[in-house]
PDB file of C-alpha atoms in Angstrom:
ATOM      1  CA  MET A   1     -12.495  13.941 117.728  1.00 64.00           C
ATOM      2  CA  LYS A   2      -9.991  16.512 116.408  1.00 70.00           C
ATOM      3  CA  LYS A   3      -9.068  17.643 119.944  1.00 69.00           C
ATOM      4  CA  ALA A   4      -8.631  14.048 121.061  1.00 70.00           C
ATOM      5  CA  ILE A   5      -6.354  12.964 118.209  1.00 79.00           C
ATOM      6  CA  LEU A   6      -4.277  16.175 117.977  1.00 80.00           C
ATOM      7  CA  PRO A   7      -1.928  15.443 120.962  1.00 77.00           C
ATOM      8  CA  ILE A   8      -1.238  11.946 119.581  1.00 80.00           C
ATOM      9  CA  ILE A   9      -0.455  13.261 116.068  1.00 84.00           C
ATOM     10  CA  ILE A  10       1.842  16.005 117.412  1.00 83.00           C
ATOM     11  CA  SER A  11       3.608  13.527 119.723  1.00 81.00           C
ATOM     12  CA  LEU A  12       4.191  11.061 116.899  1.00 83.00           C
ATOM     13  CA  ILE A  13       5.503  13.816 114.581  1.00 86.00           C
ATOM     14  CA  VAL A  14       7.955  14.914 117.317  1.00 82.00           C
ATOM     15  CA  LEU A  15       9.068  11.319 117.950  1.00 81.00           C
ATOM     16  CA  GLY A  16       9.440  10.676 114.191  1.00 85.00           C
ATOM     17  CA  SER A  17      11.494  13.848 113.646  1.00 84.00           C
ATOM     18  CA  VAL A  18      13.791  13.101 116.592  1.00 79.00           C
ATOM     19  CA  SER A  19      14.233   9.483 115.472  1.00 80.00           C
ATOM     20  CA  ILE A  20      15.219  10.604 111.945  1.00 84.00           C
ATOM     21  CA  LEU A  21      17.637  13.132 113.459  1.00 77.00           C
ATOM     22  CA  VAL A  22      19.196  10.464 115.690  1.00 75.00           C
ATOM     23  CA  LEU A  23      19.437   7.913 112.867  1.00 77.00           C
ATOM     24  CA  ASN A  24      21.124  10.447 110.577  1.00 80.00           C
ATOM     25  CA  SER A  25      23.602  11.619 113.216  1.00 73.00           C
ATOM     26  CA  GLY A  26      24.840   8.035 113.816  1.00 72.00           C
ATOM     27  CA  LYS A  27      26.091   7.195 117.290  1.00 72.00           C
ATOM     28  CA  LEU A  28      24.465   8.811 120.346  1.00 71.00           C
ATOM     29  CA  ASN A  29      26.594  10.402 123.045  1.00 75.00           C
ATOM     30  CA  SER A  30      25.349  10.415 126.664  1.00 75.00           C
ATOM     31  CA  GLY A  31      23.873  13.952 126.461  1.00 74.00           C
ATOM     32  CA  GLU A  32      21.940  13.125 123.297  1.00 76.00           C
ATOM     33  CA  GLY A  33      20.826   9.848 124.856  1.00 80.00           C
ATOM     34  CA  ILE A  34      19.349  11.693 127.847  1.00 83.00           C
ATOM     35  CA  GLN A  35      17.654  14.175 125.510  1.00 80.00           C
ATOM     36  CA  TYR A  36      16.176  11.337 123.449  1.00 82.00           C
ATOM     37  CA  PHE A  37      14.922   9.631 126.634  1.00 84.00           C
ATOM     38  CA  ILE A  38      13.273  12.865 127.886  1.00 85.00           C
ATOM     39  CA  ILE A  39      11.657  13.474 124.480  1.00 85.00           C
ATOM     40  CA  THR A  40      10.298   9.907 124.464  1.00 85.00           C
ATOM     41  CA  ALA A  41       8.864  10.447 127.979  1.00 87.00           C
ATOM     42  CA  ILE A  42       7.187  13.697 126.866  1.00 85.00           C
ATOM     43  CA  VAL A  43       5.807  11.942 123.782  1.00 86.00           C
ATOM     44  CA  ALA A  44       4.403   9.196 126.033  1.00 87.00           C
ATOM     45  CA  PHE A  45       2.772  11.963 128.118  1.00 85.00           C
ATOM     46  CA  GLY A  46       1.185  13.470 124.981  1.00 84.00           C
ATOM     47  CA  VAL A  47      -0.075  10.054 123.846  1.00 85.00           C
ATOM     48  CA  TYR A  48      -1.560   9.465 127.326  1.00 87.00           C
ATOM     49  CA  MET A  49      -3.434  12.797 127.153  1.00 84.00           C
ATOM     50  CA  GLY A  50      -4.768  11.930 123.690  1.00 85.00           C
ATOM     51  CA  VAL A  51      -5.847   8.419 124.679  1.00 87.00           C
ATOM     52  CA  SER A  52      -7.586   9.688 127.835  1.00 86.00           C
ATOM     53  CA  ARG A  53      -9.524  12.218 125.713  1.00 85.00           C
ATOM     54  CA  ILE A  54     -10.557   9.493 123.266  1.00 87.00           C
ATOM     55  CA  MET A  55     -11.721   7.300 126.181  1.00 87.00           C
ATOM     56  CA  SER A  56     -13.820  10.192 127.553  1.00 86.00           C
ATOM     57  CA  GLN A  57     -15.385  10.701 124.160  1.00 86.00           C
ATOM     58  CA  LYS A  58     -16.209   7.007 123.874  1.00 87.00           C
ATOM     59  CA  ARG A  59     -18.012   7.219 127.234  1.00 85.00           C
ATOM     60  CA  GLY A  60     -20.118  10.070 125.851  1.00 86.00           C
ATOM     61  CA  GLN A  61     -18.325  12.732 127.923  1.00 87.00           C
ATOM     62  CA  PRO A  62     -16.554  15.882 126.698  1.00 89.00           C
ATOM     63  CA  THR A  63     -12.849  15.686 125.811  1.00 87.00           C
ATOM     64  CA  GLU A  64     -12.213  18.799 127.897  1.00 87.00           C
ATOM     65  CA  ASP A  65     -14.142  20.255 130.817  1.00 90.00           C
ATOM     66  CA  GLU A  66     -13.672  22.973 133.440  1.00 92.00           C
ATOM     67  CA  LEU A  67     -11.358  20.838 135.604  1.00 93.00           C
ATOM     68  CA  SER A  68      -9.057  19.701 132.793  1.00 92.00           C
ATOM     69  CA  LYS A  69      -8.846  23.295 131.502  1.00 93.00           C
ATOM     70  CA  LYS A  70      -8.068  24.563 134.999  1.00 94.00           C
ATOM     71  CA  ILE A  71      -5.346  21.928 135.463  1.00 94.00           C
ATOM     72  CA  ILE A  72      -3.732  22.971 132.163  1.00 93.00           C
ATOM     73  CA  LEU A  73      -3.975  26.651 133.157  1.00 94.00           C
ATOM     74  CA  LYS A  74      -2.421  26.043 136.578  1.00 94.00           C
ATOM     75  CA  ALA A  75       0.294  23.771 135.141  1.00 95.00           C
ATOM     76  CA  SER A  76       1.105  26.387 132.481  1.00 95.00           C
ATOM     77  CA  SER A  77       1.465  29.218 134.990  1.00 95.00           C
ATOM     78  CA  LEU A  78       3.611  27.159 137.373  1.00 95.00           C
ATOM     79  CA  SER A  79       5.854  25.823 134.606  1.00 96.00           C
ATOM     80  CA  TYR A  80       6.261  29.339 133.171  1.00 95.00           C
ATOM     81  CA  PHE A  81       7.341  30.621 136.593  1.00 95.00           C
ATOM     82  CA  LEU A  82       9.824  27.731 137.005  1.00 95.00           C
ATOM     83  CA  SER A  83      11.100  28.152 133.430  1.00 95.00           C
ATOM     84  CA  ILE A  84      12.313  31.674 134.220  1.00 95.00           C
ATOM     85  CA  TYR A  85      14.696  30.197 136.791  1.00 95.00           C
ATOM     86  CA  LEU A  86      15.631  27.363 134.420  1.00 94.00           C
ATOM     87  CA  TRP A  87      16.707  29.888 131.772  1.00 93.00           C
ATOM     88  CA  LEU A  88      18.690  31.821 134.366  1.00 94.00           C
ATOM     89  CA  VAL A  89      20.555  28.625 135.338  1.00 93.00           C
ATOM     90  CA  ILE A  90      21.108  27.690 131.678  1.00 91.00           C
ATOM     91  CA  MET A  91      22.447  31.174 130.875  1.00 89.00           C
ATOM     92  CA  TYR A  92      24.803  30.991 133.861  1.00 90.00           C
ATOM     93  CA  LEU A  93      26.041  27.523 132.845  1.00 88.00           C
ATOM     94  CA  THR A  94      26.406  28.588 129.208  1.00 86.00           C
ATOM     95  CA  ASP A  95      28.666  31.378 130.310  1.00 83.00           C
ATOM     96  CA  LYS A  96      30.690  29.183 132.703  1.00 87.00           C
ATOM     97  CA  LEU A  97      30.945  26.016 130.565  1.00 85.00           C
ATOM     98  CA  LYS A  98      31.039  27.721 127.137  1.00 81.00           C
ATOM     99  CA  ILE A  99      28.076  25.712 125.790  1.00 79.00           C
ATOM    100  CA  GLU A 100      26.984  26.313 122.175  1.00 83.00           C
ATOM    101  CA  THR A 101      23.841  28.430 121.723  1.00 82.00           C
ATOM    102  CA  ASP A 102      21.817  25.776 119.839  1.00 82.00           C
ATOM    103  CA  ILE A 103      22.527  23.189 122.553  1.00 83.00           C
ATOM    104  CA  MET A 104      21.515  25.724 125.222  1.00 86.00           C
ATOM    105  CA  PHE A 105      18.197  26.370 123.437  1.00 87.00           C
ATOM    106  CA  GLY A 106      17.625  22.620 123.032  1.00 85.00           C
ATOM    107  CA  TRP A 107      18.021  21.998 126.762  1.00 86.00           C
ATOM    108  CA  GLY A 108      15.941  25.071 127.611  1.00 90.00           C
ATOM    109  CA  ILE A 109      12.977  24.041 125.459  1.00 90.00           C
ATOM    110  CA  LEU A 110      13.226  20.456 126.678  1.00 88.00           C
ATOM    111  CA  GLY A 111      13.342  21.684 130.288  1.00 91.00           C
ATOM    112  CA  MET A 112      10.220  23.800 129.762  1.00 93.00           C
ATOM    113  CA  ALA A 113       8.371  20.768 128.387  1.00 90.00           C
ATOM    114  CA  VAL A 114       9.498  18.671 131.361  1.00 91.00           C
ATOM    115  CA  PHE A 115       8.378  21.389 133.815  1.00 94.00           C
ATOM    116  CA  PHE A 116       4.971  21.524 132.161  1.00 93.00           C
ATOM    117  CA  ALA A 117       4.562  17.737 132.286  1.00 91.00           C
ATOM    118  CA  LEU A 118       5.618  17.601 135.958  1.00 93.00           C
ATOM    119  CA  SER A 119       3.337  20.533 136.888  1.00 94.00           C
ATOM    120  CA  TRP A 120       0.437  18.860 135.095  1.00 93.00           C
ATOM    121  CA  ILE A 121       1.052  15.585 136.961  1.00 92.00           C
ATOM    122  CA  TYR A 122       1.292  17.526 140.257  1.00 93.00           C
ATOM    123  CA  PHE A 123      -2.092  19.263 139.821  1.00 93.00           C
ATOM    124  CA  ARG A 124      -3.652  16.112 138.337  1.00 90.00           C
ATOM    125  CA  PHE A 125      -2.989  14.259 141.603  1.00 89.00           C
ATOM    126  CA  LYS A 126      -3.173  17.112 144.137  1.00 89.00           C
ATOM    127  CA  GLY A 127      -6.329  18.667 142.708  1.00 87.00           C
ATOM    128  CA  VAL A 128      -7.323  22.300 142.210  1.00 86.00           C
ATOM    129  CA  LYS A 129      -9.193  23.702 145.187  1.00 79.00           C
ATOM    130  CA  ASP A 130      -8.564  27.465 144.898  1.00 71.00           C
ATOM    131  CA  GLU A 131      -9.448  28.128 148.534  1.00 61.00           C
TER     132      GLU A 131
ATOM    133  CA  MET B   1     -16.038  23.068 151.126  1.00 80.00           C
ATOM    134  CA  ASN B   2     -17.498  19.576 151.622  1.00 85.00           C
ATOM    135  CA  ASN B   3     -20.170  17.963 149.511  1.00 89.00           C
ATOM    136  CA  ARG B   4     -22.681  15.116 149.544  1.00 91.00           C
ATOM    137  CA  ILE B   5     -22.287  14.078 145.915  1.00 94.00           C
ATOM    138  CA  LYS B   6     -21.275  10.493 146.667  1.00 93.00           C
ATOM    139  CA  GLU B   7     -24.176  10.020 149.082  1.00 92.00           C
ATOM    140  CA  LEU B   8     -26.774  11.576 146.759  1.00 93.00           C
ATOM    141  CA  ARG B   9     -25.392   9.710 143.752  1.00 93.00           C
ATOM    142  CA  ALA B  10     -25.833   6.411 145.607  1.00 93.00           C
ATOM    143  CA  LYS B  11     -29.362   7.441 146.579  1.00 91.00           C
ATOM    144  CA  CYS B  12     -30.234   8.195 142.959  1.00 91.00           C
ATOM    145  CA  ASN B  13     -28.545   4.973 141.799  1.00 92.00           C
ATOM    146  CA  LEU B  14     -26.199   6.842 139.484  1.00 93.00           C
ATOM    147  CA  THR B  15     -22.668   5.841 138.550  1.00 93.00           C
ATOM    148  CA  GLN B  16     -19.888   8.420 138.273  1.00 93.00           C
ATOM    149  CA  ASP B  17     -19.988   7.957 134.487  1.00 92.00           C
ATOM    150  CA  GLU B  18     -23.732   8.608 134.314  1.00 93.00           C
ATOM    151  CA  LEU B  19     -23.547  11.690 136.516  1.00 94.00           C
ATOM    152  CA  ALA B  20     -20.616  13.002 134.453  1.00 94.00           C
ATOM    153  CA  ARG B  21     -22.627  12.550 131.240  1.00 93.00           C
ATOM    154  CA  ARG B  22     -25.659  14.313 132.744  1.00 93.00           C
ATOM    155  CA  VAL B  23     -23.723  17.401 133.833  1.00 94.00           C
ATOM    156  CA  ASN B  24     -21.458  17.318 130.753  1.00 93.00           C
ATOM    157  CA  VAL B  25     -18.074  16.860 132.446  1.00 94.00           C
ATOM    158  CA  ARG B  26     -15.443  14.094 132.450  1.00 93.00           C
ATOM    159  CA  ARG B  27     -15.650  11.260 134.978  1.00 92.00           C
ATOM    160  CA  GLU B  28     -12.379  12.479 136.537  1.00 91.00           C
ATOM    161  CA  THR B  29     -14.121  15.717 137.548  1.00 93.00           C
ATOM    162  CA  ILE B  30     -16.758  13.771 139.501  1.00 95.00           C
ATOM    163  CA  VAL B  31     -13.971  11.719 141.158  1.00 94.00           C
ATOM    164  CA  PHE B  32     -12.136  14.925 142.146  1.00 94.00           C
ATOM    165  CA  LEU B  33     -15.352  16.488 143.474  1.00 94.00           C
ATOM    166  CA  GLU B  34     -16.165  13.437 145.593  1.00 93.00           C
ATOM    167  CA  GLN B  35     -12.632  13.379 146.985  1.00 92.00           C
ATOM    168  CA  GLY B  36     -12.878  17.099 147.832  1.00 89.00           C
ATOM    169  CA  LYS B  37      -9.951  17.923 145.548  1.00 91.00           C
ATOM    170  CA  TYR B  38     -11.881  20.371 143.415  1.00 92.00           C
ATOM    171  CA  ASN B  39     -14.384  23.160 144.022  1.00 91.00           C
ATOM    172  CA  PRO B  40     -16.774  23.385 141.054  1.00 92.00           C
ATOM    173  CA  SER B  41     -17.885  26.479 139.195  1.00 92.00           C
ATOM    174  CA  LEU B  42     -21.291  27.889 140.078  1.00 93.00           C
ATOM    175  CA  LYS B  43     -22.758  26.461 136.863  1.00 95.00           C
ATOM    176  CA  LEU B  44     -21.475  22.949 137.548  1.00 95.00           C
ATOM    177  CA  ALA B  45     -22.648  23.127 141.168  1.00 94.00           C
ATOM    178  CA  TYR B  46     -26.078  24.212 139.929  1.00 94.00           C
ATOM    179  CA  ASP B  47     -26.199  21.425 137.310  1.00 95.00           C
ATOM    180  CA  ILE B  48     -25.243  18.794 139.879  1.00 95.00           C
ATOM    181  CA  ALA B  49     -27.816  20.052 142.381  1.00 95.00           C
ATOM    182  CA  ARG B  50     -30.493  20.061 139.672  1.00 95.00           C
ATOM    183  CA  THR B  51     -29.601  16.470 138.721  1.00 94.00           C
ATOM    184  CA  PHE B  52     -30.240  15.441 142.330  1.00 93.00           C
ATOM    185  CA  GLU B  53     -33.360  17.648 142.461  1.00 92.00           C
ATOM    186  CA  SER B  54     -31.855  19.496 145.417  1.00 91.00           C
ATOM    187  CA  LYS B  55     -30.691  22.992 146.248  1.00 92.00           C
ATOM    188  CA  ILE B  56     -27.004  23.886 145.917  1.00 91.00           C
ATOM    189  CA  GLU B  57     -26.650  24.321 149.686  1.00 91.00           C
ATOM    190  CA  GLU B  58     -28.043  20.805 150.219  1.00 91.00           C
ATOM    191  CA  VAL B  59     -25.322  19.293 148.017  1.00 92.00           C
ATOM    192  CA  PHE B  60     -22.382  21.593 148.794  1.00 91.00           C
ATOM    193  CA  LEU B  61     -21.709  22.357 152.432  1.00 87.00           C
ATOM    194  CA  PHE B  62     -19.982  25.664 152.958  1.00 81.00           C
ATOM    195  CA  GLU B  63     -17.860  26.122 156.062  1.00 74.00           C
ATOM    196  CA  GLU B  64     -17.158  29.446 157.754  1.00 68.00           C
TER     197      GLU B  64
END
């Protein structure tokens, strides 16, 4: 049960923290709005993973099996590879547009999470054949 | 690699959920296997073949 609930708890903690941060900072500018939207989408992704694990458990099946582990492994390696290029682009833009370091890190971490979610969705629908 | 899981499952009157429970995987894994989107590990292939009381090569069809 722990493994099934964990993604939901983490997602809700992230959403709660971001909401408090947004409420305290007052008005949202467009950049912050986009960030908040992306974070909400990632949280929804985490909740979906948690709910699907709970459903599996209710059907008497394991929360994780060889396919789900392989999908996570493949998604992790692809998103890591893509993240290297993301950081290169961010570093280039930081230099050109004189972006503050904390904002650069925020976008970088958010981008990595988005890459992981997209890679996971890609392998979840395409499958893992390893041929 | 092709397989006859769907055909053998129908023969044995098993649902995807029941087969998944018997071989200790999620239902999605059985769906992926039937659609040919996933090649199982040797252990899973063996477990599935044993569930159908068949040999691995009767369930999974290897192509040259």
